[in-house]
mmCIF file of C-alpha atoms in Angstrom:
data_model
loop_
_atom_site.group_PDB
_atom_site.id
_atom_site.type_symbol
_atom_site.label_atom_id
_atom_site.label_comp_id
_atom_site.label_asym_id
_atom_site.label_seq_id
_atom_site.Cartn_x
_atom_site.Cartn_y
_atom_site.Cartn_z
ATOM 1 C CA UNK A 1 8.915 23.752 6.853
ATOM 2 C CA UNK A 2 9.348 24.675 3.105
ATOM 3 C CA UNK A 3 5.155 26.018 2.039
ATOM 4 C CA UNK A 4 3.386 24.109 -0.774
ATOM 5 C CA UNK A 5 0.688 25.615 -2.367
ATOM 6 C CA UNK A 6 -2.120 23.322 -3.706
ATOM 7 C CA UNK A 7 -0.396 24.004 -6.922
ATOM 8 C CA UNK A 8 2.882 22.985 -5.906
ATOM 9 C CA UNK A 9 1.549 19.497 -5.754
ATOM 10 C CA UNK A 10 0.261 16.973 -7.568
ATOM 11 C CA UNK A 11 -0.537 13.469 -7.460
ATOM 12 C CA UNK A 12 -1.005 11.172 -10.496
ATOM 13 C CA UNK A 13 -3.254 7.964 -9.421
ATOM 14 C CA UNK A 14 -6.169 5.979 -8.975
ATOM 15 C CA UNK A 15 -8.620 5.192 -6.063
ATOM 16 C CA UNK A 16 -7.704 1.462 -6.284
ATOM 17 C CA UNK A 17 -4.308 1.732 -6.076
ATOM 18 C CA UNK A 18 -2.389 1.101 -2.450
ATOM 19 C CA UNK A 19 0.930 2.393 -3.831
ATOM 20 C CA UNK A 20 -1.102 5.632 -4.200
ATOM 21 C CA UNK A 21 -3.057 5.156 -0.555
ATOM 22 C CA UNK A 22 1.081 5.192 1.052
ATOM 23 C CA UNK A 23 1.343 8.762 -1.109
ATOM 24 C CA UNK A 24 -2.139 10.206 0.345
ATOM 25 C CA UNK A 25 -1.396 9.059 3.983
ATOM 26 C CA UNK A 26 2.436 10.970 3.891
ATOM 27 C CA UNK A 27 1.042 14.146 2.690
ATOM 28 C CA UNK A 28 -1.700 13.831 5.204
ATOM 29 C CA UNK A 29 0.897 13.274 7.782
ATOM 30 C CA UNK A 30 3.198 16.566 6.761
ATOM 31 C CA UNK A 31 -0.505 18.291 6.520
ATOM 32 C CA UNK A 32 0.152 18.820 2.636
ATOM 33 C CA UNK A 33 -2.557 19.998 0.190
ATOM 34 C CA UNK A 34 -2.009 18.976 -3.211
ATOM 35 C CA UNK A 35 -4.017 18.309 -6.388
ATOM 36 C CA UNK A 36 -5.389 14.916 -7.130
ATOM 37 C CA UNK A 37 -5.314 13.837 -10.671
ATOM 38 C CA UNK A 38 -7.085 10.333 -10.997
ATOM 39 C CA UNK A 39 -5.719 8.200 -14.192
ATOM 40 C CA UNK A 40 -7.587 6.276 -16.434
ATOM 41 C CA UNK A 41 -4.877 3.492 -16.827
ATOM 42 C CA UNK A 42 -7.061 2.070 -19.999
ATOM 43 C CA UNK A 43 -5.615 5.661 -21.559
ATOM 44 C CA UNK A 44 -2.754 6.885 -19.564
ATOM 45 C CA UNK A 45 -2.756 10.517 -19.618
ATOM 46 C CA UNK A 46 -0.113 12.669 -21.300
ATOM 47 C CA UNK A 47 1.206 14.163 -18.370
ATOM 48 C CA UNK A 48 2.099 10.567 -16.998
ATOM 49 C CA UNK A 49 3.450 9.327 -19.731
ATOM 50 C CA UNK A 50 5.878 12.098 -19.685
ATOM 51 C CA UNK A 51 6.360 11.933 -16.209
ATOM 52 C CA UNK A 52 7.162 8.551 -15.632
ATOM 53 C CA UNK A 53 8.290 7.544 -19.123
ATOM 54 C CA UNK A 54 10.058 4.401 -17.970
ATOM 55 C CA UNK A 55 7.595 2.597 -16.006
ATOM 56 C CA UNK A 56 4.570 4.857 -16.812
ATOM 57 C CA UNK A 57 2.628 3.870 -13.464
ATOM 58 C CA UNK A 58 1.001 5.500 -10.449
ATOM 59 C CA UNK A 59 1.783 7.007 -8.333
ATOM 60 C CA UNK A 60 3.878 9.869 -9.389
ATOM 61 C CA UNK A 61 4.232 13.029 -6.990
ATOM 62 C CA UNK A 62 4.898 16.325 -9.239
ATOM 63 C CA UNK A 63 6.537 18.480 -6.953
ATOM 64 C CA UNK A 64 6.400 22.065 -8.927
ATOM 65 C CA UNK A 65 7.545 20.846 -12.346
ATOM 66 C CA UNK A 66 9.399 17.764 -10.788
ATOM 67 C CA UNK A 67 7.788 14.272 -11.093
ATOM 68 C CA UNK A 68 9.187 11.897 -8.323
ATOM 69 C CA UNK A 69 7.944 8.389 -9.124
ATOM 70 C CA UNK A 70 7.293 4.623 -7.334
ATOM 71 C CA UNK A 71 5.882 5.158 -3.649
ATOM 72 C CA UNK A 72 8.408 4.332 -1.060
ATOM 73 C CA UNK A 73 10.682 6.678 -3.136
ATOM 74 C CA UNK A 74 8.488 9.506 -2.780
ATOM 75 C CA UNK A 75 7.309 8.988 1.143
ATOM 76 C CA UNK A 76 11.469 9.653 1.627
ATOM 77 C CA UNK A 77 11.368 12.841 -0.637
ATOM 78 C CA UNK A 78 7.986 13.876 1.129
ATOM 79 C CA UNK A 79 9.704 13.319 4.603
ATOM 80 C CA UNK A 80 13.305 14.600 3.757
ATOM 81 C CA UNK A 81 11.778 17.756 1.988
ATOM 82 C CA UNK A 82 9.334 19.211 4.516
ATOM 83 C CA UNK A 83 11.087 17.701 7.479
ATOM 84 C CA UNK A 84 9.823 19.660 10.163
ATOM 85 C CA UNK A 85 6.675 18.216 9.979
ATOM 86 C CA UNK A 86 6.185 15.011 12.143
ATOM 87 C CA UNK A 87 8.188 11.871 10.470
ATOM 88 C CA UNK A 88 7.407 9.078 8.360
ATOM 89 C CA UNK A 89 11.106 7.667 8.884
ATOM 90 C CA UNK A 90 13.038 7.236 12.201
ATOM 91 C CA UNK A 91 15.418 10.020 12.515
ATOM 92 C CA UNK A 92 17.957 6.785 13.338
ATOM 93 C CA UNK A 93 19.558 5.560 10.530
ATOM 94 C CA UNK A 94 20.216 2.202 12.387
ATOM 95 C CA UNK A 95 16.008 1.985 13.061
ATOM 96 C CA UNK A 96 15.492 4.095 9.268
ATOM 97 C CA UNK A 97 17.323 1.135 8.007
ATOM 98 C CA UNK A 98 15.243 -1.227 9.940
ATOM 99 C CA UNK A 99 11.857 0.049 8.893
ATOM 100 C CA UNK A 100 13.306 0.049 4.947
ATOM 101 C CA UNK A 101 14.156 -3.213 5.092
ATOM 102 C CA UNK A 102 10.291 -4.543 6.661
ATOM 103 C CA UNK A 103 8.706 -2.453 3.458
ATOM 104 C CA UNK A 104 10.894 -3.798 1.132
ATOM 105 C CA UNK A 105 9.537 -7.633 2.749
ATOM 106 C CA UNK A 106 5.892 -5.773 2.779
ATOM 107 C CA UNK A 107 6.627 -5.270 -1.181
ATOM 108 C CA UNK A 108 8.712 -8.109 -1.907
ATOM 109 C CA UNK A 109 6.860 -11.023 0.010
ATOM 110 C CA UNK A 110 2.852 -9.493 0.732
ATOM 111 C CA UNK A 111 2.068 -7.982 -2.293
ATOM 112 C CA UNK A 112 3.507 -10.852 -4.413
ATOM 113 C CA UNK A 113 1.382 -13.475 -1.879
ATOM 114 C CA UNK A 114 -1.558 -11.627 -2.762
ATOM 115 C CA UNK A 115 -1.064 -11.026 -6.417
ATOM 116 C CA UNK A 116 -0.845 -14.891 -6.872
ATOM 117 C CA UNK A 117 -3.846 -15.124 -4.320
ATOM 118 C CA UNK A 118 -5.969 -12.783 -6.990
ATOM 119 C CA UNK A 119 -4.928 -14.380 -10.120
ATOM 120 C CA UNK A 120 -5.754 -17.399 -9.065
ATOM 121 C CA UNK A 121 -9.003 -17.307 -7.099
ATOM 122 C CA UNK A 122 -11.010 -18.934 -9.323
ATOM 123 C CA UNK A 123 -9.133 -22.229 -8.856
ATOM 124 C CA UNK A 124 -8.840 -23.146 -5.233
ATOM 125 C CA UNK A 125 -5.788 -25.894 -5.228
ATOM 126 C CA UNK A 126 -3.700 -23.479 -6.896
ATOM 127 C CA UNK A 127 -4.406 -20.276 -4.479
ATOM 128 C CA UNK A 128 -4.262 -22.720 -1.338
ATOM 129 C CA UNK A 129 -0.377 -22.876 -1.282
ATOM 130 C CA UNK A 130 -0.477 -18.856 -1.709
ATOM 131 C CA UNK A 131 -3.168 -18.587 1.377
ATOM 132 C CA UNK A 132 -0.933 -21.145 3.557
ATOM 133 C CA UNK A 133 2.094 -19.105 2.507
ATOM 134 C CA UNK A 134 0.304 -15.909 3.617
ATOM 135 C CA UNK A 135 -1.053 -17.361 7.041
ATOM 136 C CA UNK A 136 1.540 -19.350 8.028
ATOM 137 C CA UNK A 137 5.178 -17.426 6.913
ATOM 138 C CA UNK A 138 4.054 -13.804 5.355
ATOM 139 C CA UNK A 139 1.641 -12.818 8.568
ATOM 140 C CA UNK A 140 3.547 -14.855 10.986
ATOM 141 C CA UNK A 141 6.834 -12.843 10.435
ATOM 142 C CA UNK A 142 5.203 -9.632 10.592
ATOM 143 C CA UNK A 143 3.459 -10.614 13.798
ATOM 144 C CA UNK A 144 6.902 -11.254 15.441
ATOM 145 C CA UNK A 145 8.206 -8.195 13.157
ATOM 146 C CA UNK A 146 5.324 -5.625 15.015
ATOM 147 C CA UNK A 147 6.171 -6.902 18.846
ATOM 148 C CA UNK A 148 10.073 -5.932 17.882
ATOM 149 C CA UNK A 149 9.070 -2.698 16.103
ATOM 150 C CA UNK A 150 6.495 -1.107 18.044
ATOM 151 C CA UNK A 151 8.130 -1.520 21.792
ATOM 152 C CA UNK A 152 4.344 -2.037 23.398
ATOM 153 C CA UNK A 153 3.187 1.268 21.380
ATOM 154 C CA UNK A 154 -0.013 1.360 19.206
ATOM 155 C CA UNK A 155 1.857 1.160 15.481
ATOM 156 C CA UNK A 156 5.236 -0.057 14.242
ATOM 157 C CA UNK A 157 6.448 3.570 14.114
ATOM 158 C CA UNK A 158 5.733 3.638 18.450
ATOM 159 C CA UNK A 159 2.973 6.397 19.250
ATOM 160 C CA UNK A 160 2.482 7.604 15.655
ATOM 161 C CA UNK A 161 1.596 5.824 12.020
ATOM 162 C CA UNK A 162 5.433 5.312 9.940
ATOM 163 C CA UNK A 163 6.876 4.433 7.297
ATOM 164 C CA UNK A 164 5.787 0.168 7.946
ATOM 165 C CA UNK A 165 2.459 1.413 8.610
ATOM 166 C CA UNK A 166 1.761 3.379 5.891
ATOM 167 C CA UNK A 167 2.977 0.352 3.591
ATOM 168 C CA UNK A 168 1.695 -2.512 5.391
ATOM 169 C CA UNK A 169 -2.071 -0.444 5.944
ATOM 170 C CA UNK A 170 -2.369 0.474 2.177
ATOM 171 C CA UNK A 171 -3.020 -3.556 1.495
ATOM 172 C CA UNK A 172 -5.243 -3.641 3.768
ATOM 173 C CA UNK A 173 -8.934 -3.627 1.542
ATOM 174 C CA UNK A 174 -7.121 -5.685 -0.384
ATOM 175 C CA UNK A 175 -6.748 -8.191 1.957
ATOM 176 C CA UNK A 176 -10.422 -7.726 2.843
ATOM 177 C CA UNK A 177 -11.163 -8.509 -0.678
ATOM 178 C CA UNK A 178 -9.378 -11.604 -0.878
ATOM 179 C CA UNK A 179 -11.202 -12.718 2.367
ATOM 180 C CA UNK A 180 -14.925 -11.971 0.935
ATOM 181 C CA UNK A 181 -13.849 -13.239 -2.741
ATOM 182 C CA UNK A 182 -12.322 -16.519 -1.195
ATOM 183 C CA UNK A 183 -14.832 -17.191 1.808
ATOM 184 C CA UNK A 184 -11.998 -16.843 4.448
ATOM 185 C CA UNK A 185 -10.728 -15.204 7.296
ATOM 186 C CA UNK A 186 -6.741 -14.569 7.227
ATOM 187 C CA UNK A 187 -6.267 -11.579 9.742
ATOM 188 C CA UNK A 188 -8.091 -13.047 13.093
ATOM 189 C CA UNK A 189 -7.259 -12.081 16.452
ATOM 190 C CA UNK A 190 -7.273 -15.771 18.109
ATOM 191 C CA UNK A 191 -4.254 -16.026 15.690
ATOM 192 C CA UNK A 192 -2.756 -12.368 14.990
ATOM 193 C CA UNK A 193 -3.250 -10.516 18.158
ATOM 194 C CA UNK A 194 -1.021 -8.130 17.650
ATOM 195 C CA UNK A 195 -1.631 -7.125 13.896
ATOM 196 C CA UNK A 196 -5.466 -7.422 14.375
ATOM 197 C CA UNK A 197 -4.829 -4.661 17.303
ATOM 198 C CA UNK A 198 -2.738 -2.480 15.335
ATOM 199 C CA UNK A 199 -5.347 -2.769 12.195
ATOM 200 C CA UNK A 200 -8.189 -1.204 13.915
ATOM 201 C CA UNK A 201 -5.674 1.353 15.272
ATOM 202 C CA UNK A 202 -4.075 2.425 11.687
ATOM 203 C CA UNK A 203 -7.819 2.526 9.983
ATOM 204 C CA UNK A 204 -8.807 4.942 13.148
ATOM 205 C CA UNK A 205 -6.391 7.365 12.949
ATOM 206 C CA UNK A 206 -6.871 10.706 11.837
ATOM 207 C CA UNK A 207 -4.207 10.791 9.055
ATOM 208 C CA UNK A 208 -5.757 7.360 7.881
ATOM 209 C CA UNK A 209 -9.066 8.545 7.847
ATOM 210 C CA UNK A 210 -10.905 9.063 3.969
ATOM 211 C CA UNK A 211 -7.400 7.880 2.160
ATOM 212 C CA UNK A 212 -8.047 3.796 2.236
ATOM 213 C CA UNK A 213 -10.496 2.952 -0.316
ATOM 214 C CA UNK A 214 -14.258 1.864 0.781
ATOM 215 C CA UNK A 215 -13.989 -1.919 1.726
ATOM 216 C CA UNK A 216 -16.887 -2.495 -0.382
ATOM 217 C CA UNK A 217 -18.405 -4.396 -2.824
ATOM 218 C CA UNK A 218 -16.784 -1.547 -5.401
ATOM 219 C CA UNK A 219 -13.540 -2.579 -4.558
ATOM 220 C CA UNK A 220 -14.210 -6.539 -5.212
ATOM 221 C CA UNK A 221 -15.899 -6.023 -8.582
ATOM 222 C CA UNK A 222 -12.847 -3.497 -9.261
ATOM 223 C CA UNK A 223 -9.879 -6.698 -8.593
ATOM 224 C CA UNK A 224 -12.172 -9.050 -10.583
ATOM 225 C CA UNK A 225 -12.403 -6.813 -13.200
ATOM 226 C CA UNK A 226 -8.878 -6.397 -13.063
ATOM 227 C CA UNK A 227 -7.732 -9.660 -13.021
ATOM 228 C CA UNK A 228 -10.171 -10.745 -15.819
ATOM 229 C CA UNK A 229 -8.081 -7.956 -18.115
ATOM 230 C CA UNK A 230 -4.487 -9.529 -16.719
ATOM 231 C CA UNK A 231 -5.466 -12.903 -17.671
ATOM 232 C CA UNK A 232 -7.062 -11.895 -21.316
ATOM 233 C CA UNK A 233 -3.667 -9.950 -21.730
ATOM 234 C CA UNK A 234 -1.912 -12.846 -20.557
ATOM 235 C CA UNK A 235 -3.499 -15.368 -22.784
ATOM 236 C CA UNK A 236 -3.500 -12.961 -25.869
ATOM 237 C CA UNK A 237 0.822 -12.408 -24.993
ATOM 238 C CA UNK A 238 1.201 -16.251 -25.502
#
């Protein structure tokens, strides 16, 4: 396994962020140390503007003086460079392919239902189609998508957490948020047996552990906030 000294590493983000959570739980996983930088995104610093120039987001990983940037990109580096350590990706490429494919829906289909969930919580016929979508296609499919995965074993990378838990377990305070901000349960076990198993497995485990953000009023007051500044910057754009 190549060595990293806690200098070696660094990682540019934010507490709130579950693109940054995926970073914290791989380098937990290889049994990394690195330096945590947390960004003020109301005043990017320097250092992230320089190393991610084209998007200028979290999370970037600086690897020595190399910046690797957007999350699922840097969970391969993380697990191609020190590969001895246990894996975040099937060594398959048939089942690597596989678990790419459920992160990009995770990304692509997920996040997006909850991002439209958020913006529009204030106005509850416009975030029902987004809460029917999430209940009844988004958590469905990944339901089926966990039985198919996982093989009877605790996560959807078998005995240990992988690459679809790490991105599928990031969202989850988020999705606690959108419960407690909306009055309503999504992830119950009468109907999501199987995911409500493998949540309390994934927030248990001892790479898991101290990396998800409290699921706490903190969090909630932080997504209002948020989307309060996204809809003022909206309006403003117009």
């Amino acid at each position: 396994m190549m060595a990293a000294k806690r200098s070696d590493l660094k990682l540019l983000g934010g507490w709130f962020s579950p693109f940054v959570t995926r970073v914290k739980i791989a380098l937990n996983i290889k049994g990394l140390e690195y330096e945590n930088i947390e960004e003020d995104l109301n005043s990017k610093s320097d250092l992230l503007l320089r190393s991610n120039p084209v998007h200028k987001k979290i999370p970037v990983l600086i690897h020595g003086d190399k910046p690797i940037c957007e999350s699922s990109i840097i969970l391969q580096y993380i697990d191609e460079v020190w590969s001895n350590a246990p894996s975040i990706l099937p060594q398959d490429a048939y089942d690597r392919a596989i678990a790419t494919f459920w992160v990009s829906y995770i990304d692509d289909k997920l996040f997006v239902c909850m991002w439209n969930i958020l913006m529009a919580f204030e106005d509850e016929e416009e975030r029902k189609p987004h809460f029917e979508q999430l209940e009844e296609e988004v958590l469905v499919t990944l339901e089926v998508a966990f039985n198919k995965c996982s093989e009877g074993k605790p996560f959807f990378g078998g005995n240990d957490v992988g690459f679809i838990d790490i991105a599928l377990g990031s969202f989850l305070p988020f999705l606690y948020v959108l419960e407690k901000m909306n009055g309503k349960k999504v992830l119950t076990v009468d109907k999501f047996p199987e995911l409500a198993n493998w949540t309390k497995n994934f927030i248990a485990n001892s790479v898991v552990i101290e990396t998800l953000p409290e699921i706490d009023d903190k969090l909630v007051l932080f997504c209002k906030a948020f989307r309060r500044k996204w809809v003022t910057a909206k309006a403003a754009a117009k």
